[in-house]
C-alpha cells in the first residue's frame, strides 16, 4: 500500500524552473515512482533512472541537479525489489548461526553485520538453535529471499547423526546461492570455510599451563563429533 506524505515547497534553487508537481500539491501525496519524477522534471523515466543510479551518462549537470532535487522533494525511496529484478542483486546476505544466546556467537554476528554495512549490504540473521532441521529451513528461507550469499555456522552435533548430516549435505550440494561455512566443518562438504586454528589454540593453552609447572592437565571439550573440539584435543 502506498504511503501518504506531505511534500514541502521546492527549494529556492529550483524556483524559476518549469516543474509540474501538481499531483503532489494541495495535500498528501502517494509515495512517488521514477515515472512521477520524470513527469515533474520533464524528462524520460530512463533519464531519471540513470541519474539516480549514478550511472555514467551524457545528461547535463543542470538536468541531473533538477532530477535529484525533485526526487528529494518527493521523498523518493528506491524500490529495492524492482532494483534487484534489474540488477540481479539484492545487496543482502544471510547469517545462519547456531546459538543466539551464546555471547561468542552474538559478538560474531555483530562483526558480520558491521562489515556488511561497510560494503553497503544488509544482513538477515537466522538462529538455528543447534537444530539441523531449522538450519535447513533457514537456508530455504534465505534462498526464497534471493539473497546474494550466506554464512553458515552448522549445529555443533552435525557430524554425530548420519541422517541429519546427509540431509544438510544434500541441501548444500543442491544450493545455488554462494555460501561460506563458519567455525564448524561438515563431513564430506568441501567448500569455502573460515575457522580459528583450534589445534594451535589447544597447544598454546597447554603450553601455558606446562610453563606454570602443571603436569596433570585436563581438557573439557565440546562434542567430539565437532571438528574444532577434536583439533583442540
Protein backbone atom coordinates (compact mmCIF):
# COMPACT_ATOMS: atom_id res chain seq x y z
CA UNK A 1 0.00 0.00 0.00
CA UNK A 2 1.24 3.46 -0.87
CA UNK A 3 2.24 5.70 1.99
CA UNK A 4 0.94 9.25 2.15
CA UNK A 5 3.33 12.07 2.91
CA UNK A 6 3.19 15.84 2.82
CA UNK A 7 5.56 17.44 0.31
CA UNK A 8 7.26 20.70 1.40
CA UNK A 9 7.75 23.64 -1.01
CA UNK A 10 10.51 23.37 -3.61
CA UNK A 11 13.89 24.81 -2.61
CA UNK A 12 14.96 28.26 -3.79
CA UNK A 13 17.46 26.69 -6.23
CA UNK A 14 14.58 25.20 -8.24
CA UNK A 15 12.42 28.32 -8.44
CA UNK A 16 12.17 29.64 -11.99
CA UNK A 17 12.43 26.13 -13.49
CA UNK A 18 9.40 24.66 -15.21
CA UNK A 19 8.39 21.79 -12.96
CA UNK A 20 4.99 20.16 -12.94
CA UNK A 21 4.23 18.86 -9.46
CA UNK A 22 0.50 19.47 -9.48
CA UNK A 23 -0.12 15.87 -8.49
CA UNK A 24 1.71 16.49 -5.25
CA UNK A 25 0.39 19.94 -4.30
CA UNK A 26 -2.51 20.84 -2.07
CA UNK A 27 -2.47 17.82 0.20
CA UNK A 28 -0.97 14.42 0.87
CA UNK A 29 0.83 12.59 -1.93
CA UNK A 30 1.42 8.94 -2.66
CA UNK A 31 4.98 7.64 -2.47
CA UNK A 32 6.49 8.57 -5.80
CA UNK A 33 7.99 6.45 -8.54
CA UNK A 34 10.62 7.15 -11.17
CA UNK A 35 7.81 7.97 -13.61
CA UNK A 36 6.45 10.63 -11.24
CA UNK A 37 9.87 12.25 -11.01
CA UNK A 38 10.25 12.08 -14.80
CA UNK A 39 6.89 13.80 -15.30
CA UNK A 40 7.75 16.54 -12.82
CA UNK A 41 11.21 17.09 -14.31
CA UNK A 42 10.07 16.93 -17.93
CA UNK A 43 12.45 14.11 -18.82
CA UNK A 44 12.18 10.41 -19.59
CA UNK A 45 11.98 7.71 -16.94
CA UNK A 46 15.24 6.24 -18.27
CA UNK A 47 16.97 9.60 -17.70
CA UNK A 48 15.77 9.66 -14.08
CA UNK A 49 16.93 6.08 -13.61
CA UNK A 50 20.42 6.85 -14.94
CA UNK A 51 20.75 9.92 -12.72
CA UNK A 52 19.53 8.29 -9.51
CA UNK A 53 21.61 5.15 -10.04
CA UNK A 54 24.75 7.22 -10.64
CA UNK A 55 25.46 5.59 -13.99
CA UNK A 56 27.81 7.28 -16.47
CA UNK A 57 25.80 9.28 -18.99
CA UNK A 58 25.76 12.41 -21.13
CA UNK A 59 22.99 14.11 -19.19
CA UNK A 60 23.66 17.77 -18.41
CA UNK A 61 24.56 18.79 -14.87
CA UNK A 62 21.53 21.08 -14.80
CA UNK A 63 19.19 18.17 -15.55
CA UNK A 64 20.92 15.95 -13.01
CA UNK A 65 20.51 18.60 -10.33
CA UNK A 66 16.83 19.08 -11.19
CA UNK A 67 16.12 15.33 -11.09
CA UNK A 68 17.91 14.83 -7.77
CA UNK A 69 16.23 17.76 -6.09
CA UNK A 70 12.78 16.77 -7.30
CA UNK A 71 13.43 13.22 -6.07
CA UNK A 72 14.38 14.64 -2.69
CA UNK A 73 11.32 16.88 -2.58
CA UNK A 74 9.07 13.93 -3.41
CA UNK A 75 10.74 11.80 -0.72
CA UNK A 76 11.69 9.22 -3.32
CA UNK A 77 12.83 5.86 -1.92
CA UNK A 78 14.10 3.24 -4.41
CA UNK A 79 12.03 0.09 -4.66
CA UNK A 80 14.67 -2.49 -3.83
CA UNK A 81 12.57 -5.34 -5.18
CA UNK A 82 12.35 -3.64 -8.57
CA UNK A 83 16.06 -2.76 -8.48
CA UNK A 84 17.01 -6.36 -7.70
CA UNK A 85 14.97 -7.63 -10.65
CA UNK A 86 17.05 -5.45 -12.96
CA UNK A 87 20.48 -5.85 -11.35
CA UNK A 88 20.02 -9.49 -10.24
CA UNK A 89 21.38 -8.43 -6.84
CA UNK A 90 19.60 -7.70 -3.56
CA UNK A 91 22.67 -6.42 -1.67
CA UNK A 92 21.60 -8.68 1.17
CA UNK A 93 23.47 -11.56 2.75
CA UNK A 94 22.31 -14.07 5.33
CA UNK A 95 23.86 -15.35 8.53
CA UNK A 96 22.72 -18.69 9.94
CA UNK A 97 24.29 -19.28 13.30
CA UNK A 98 23.90 -21.92 15.93
CA UNK A 99 23.01 -20.23 19.20
CA UNK A 100 21.85 -16.63 19.53
CA UNK A 101 22.21 -16.77 23.34
CA UNK A 102 25.90 -17.67 23.20
CA UNK A 103 27.91 -14.44 23.76
CA UNK A 104 30.68 -15.61 21.42
CA UNK A 105 28.30 -16.05 18.51
CA UNK A 106 26.44 -12.83 19.28
CA UNK A 107 29.72 -10.93 19.04
CA UNK A 108 30.49 -12.77 15.83
CA UNK A 109 27.14 -11.66 14.37
CA UNK A 110 27.90 -8.04 15.24
CA UNK A 111 31.20 -8.30 13.36
CA UNK A 112 29.48 -9.76 10.30
CA UNK A 113 26.84 -7.03 10.30
CA UNK A 114 29.36 -4.20 10.67
CA UNK A 115 31.45 -5.49 7.79
CA UNK A 116 28.36 -5.97 5.64
CA UNK A 117 27.35 -2.35 6.26
CA UNK A 118 30.80 -1.14 5.26
CA UNK A 119 30.17 -2.70 1.84
CA UNK A 120 26.56 -1.41 1.65
CA UNK A 121 24.96 -4.79 2.28
CA UNK A 122 22.07 -5.61 4.57
CA UNK A 123 22.12 -8.69 6.81
CA UNK A 124 19.37 -11.22 7.54
CA UNK A 125 20.07 -13.27 10.66
CA UNK A 126 18.63 -16.73 11.35
CA UNK A 127 19.12 -18.62 14.62
CA UNK A 128 19.00 -22.38 14.11
CA UNK A 129 19.22 -23.09 17.86
CA UNK A 130 21.64 -26.01 17.28
CA UNK A 131 18.95 -27.84 15.25
CA UNK A 132 19.69 -29.24 11.79
CA UNK A 133 16.03 -29.03 10.69
CA UNK A 134 15.94 -25.31 11.49
CA UNK A 135 19.27 -24.86 9.75
CA UNK A 136 17.89 -26.38 6.53
CA UNK A 137 14.69 -24.33 6.86
CA UNK A 138 16.78 -21.16 7.25
CA UNK A 139 18.67 -21.94 4.03
CA UNK A 140 15.34 -22.35 2.20
CA UNK A 141 14.07 -19.09 3.69
CA UNK A 142 17.14 -17.11 2.68
CA UNK A 143 17.16 -18.53 -0.83
CA UNK A 144 13.48 -17.60 -1.21
CA UNK A 145 14.51 -14.00 -0.47
CA UNK A 146 17.01 -14.16 -3.37
CA UNK A 147 19.92 -13.09 -1.15
CA UNK A 148 23.35 -12.70 -2.72
CA UNK A 149 25.02 -15.22 -0.39
CA UNK A 150 25.02 -16.54 3.16
CA UNK A 151 27.32 -17.52 6.02
CA UNK A 152 26.53 -20.81 7.72
CA UNK A 153 27.60 -21.97 11.15
CA UNK A 154 26.28 -25.55 11.40
CA UNK A 155 24.90 -27.07 14.61
CA UNK A 156 27.55 -28.46 16.94
CA UNK A 157 26.43 -32.09 16.56
CA UNK A 158 26.00 -32.01 12.78
CA UNK A 159 28.51 -34.84 12.26
CA UNK A 160 27.05 -37.04 15.03
CA UNK A 161 23.83 -38.09 13.27
CA UNK A 162 24.27 -39.74 9.83
CA UNK A 163 20.65 -38.96 8.90
CA UNK A 164 20.86 -35.28 9.76
CA UNK A 165 24.32 -34.99 8.26
CA UNK A 166 23.07 -36.43 4.98
CA UNK A 167 20.08 -34.04 4.94
CA UNK A 168 22.32 -30.98 5.31
CA UNK A 169 24.84 -32.34 2.80
CA UNK A 170 22.06 -32.79 0.24
CA UNK A 171 20.75 -29.28 0.86
CA UNK A 172 24.18 -27.69 0.43
CA UNK A 173 25.06 -29.79 -2.61
CA UNK A 174 21.96 -28.51 -4.41
CA UNK A 175 22.24 -24.94 -3.13
CA UNK A 176 22.61 -22.38 -5.93
CA UNK A 177 23.38 -19.46 -3.63
CA UNK A 178 27.05 -18.76 -2.74
CA UNK A 179 27.86 -19.61 0.87
CA UNK A 180 30.72 -19.85 3.36
CA UNK A 181 30.88 -22.33 6.25
CA UNK A 182 31.93 -20.79 9.54
CA UNK A 183 33.69 -22.33 12.53
CA UNK A 184 32.39 -25.90 12.25
CA UNK A 185 33.35 -28.21 9.40
CA UNK A 186 30.76 -30.52 7.84
CA UNK A 187 31.95 -34.01 6.96
CA UNK A 188 32.41 -34.51 3.21
CA UNK A 189 31.31 -30.97 2.35
CA UNK A 190 34.34 -29.42 0.68
CA UNK A 191 33.57 -25.75 0.45
CA UNK A 192 34.85 -22.31 1.46
CA UNK A 193 35.45 -22.49 5.19
CA UNK A 194 36.58 -19.98 7.83
CA UNK A 195 37.68 -21.05 11.30
CA UNK A 196 40.08 -20.35 14.12
CA UNK A 197 43.19 -22.53 14.35
CA UNK A 198 41.80 -24.87 17.01
CA UNK A 199 44.88 -27.07 17.14
CA UNK A 200 47.14 -24.08 17.76
CA UNK A 201 44.73 -22.80 20.43
CA UNK A 202 44.85 -26.12 22.26
CA UNK A 203 48.65 -26.19 22.01
CA UNK A 204 49.08 -22.66 23.37
CA UNK A 205 46.73 -23.29 26.30
CA UNK A 206 48.59 -26.49 27.23
CA UNK A 207 51.99 -24.90 26.81
CA UNK A 208 50.96 -22.05 29.12
CA UNK A 209 49.92 -24.48 31.88
CA UNK A 210 53.10 -26.53 31.49
CA UNK A 211 55.25 -23.41 31.84
CA UNK A 212 53.41 -22.67 35.08
CA UNK A 213 54.57 -26.07 36.37
CA UNK A 214 51.35 -28.03 35.99
CA UNK A 215 51.67 -31.69 34.99
CA UNK A 216 48.12 -33.07 35.38
CA UNK A 217 46.24 -31.25 32.66
CA UNK A 218 42.65 -31.96 31.65
CA UNK A 219 40.64 -30.77 28.67
CA UNK A 220 36.89 -30.07 28.71
CA UNK A 221 35.78 -30.32 25.10
CA UNK A 222 32.56 -29.85 23.26
CA UNK A 223 31.11 -32.73 21.30
CA UNK A 224 33.88 -34.89 19.87
CA UNK A 225 31.85 -35.10 16.66
CA UNK A 226 32.75 -31.42 16.23
CA UNK A 227 35.82 -30.75 14.10
CA UNK A 228 37.04 -27.89 16.32
CA UNK A 229 36.76 -29.94 19.52
CA UNK A 230 38.82 -32.73 18.00
CA UNK A 231 41.50 -30.33 16.82
CA UNK A 232 41.79 -28.68 20.23
CA UNK A 233 42.10 -32.06 21.92
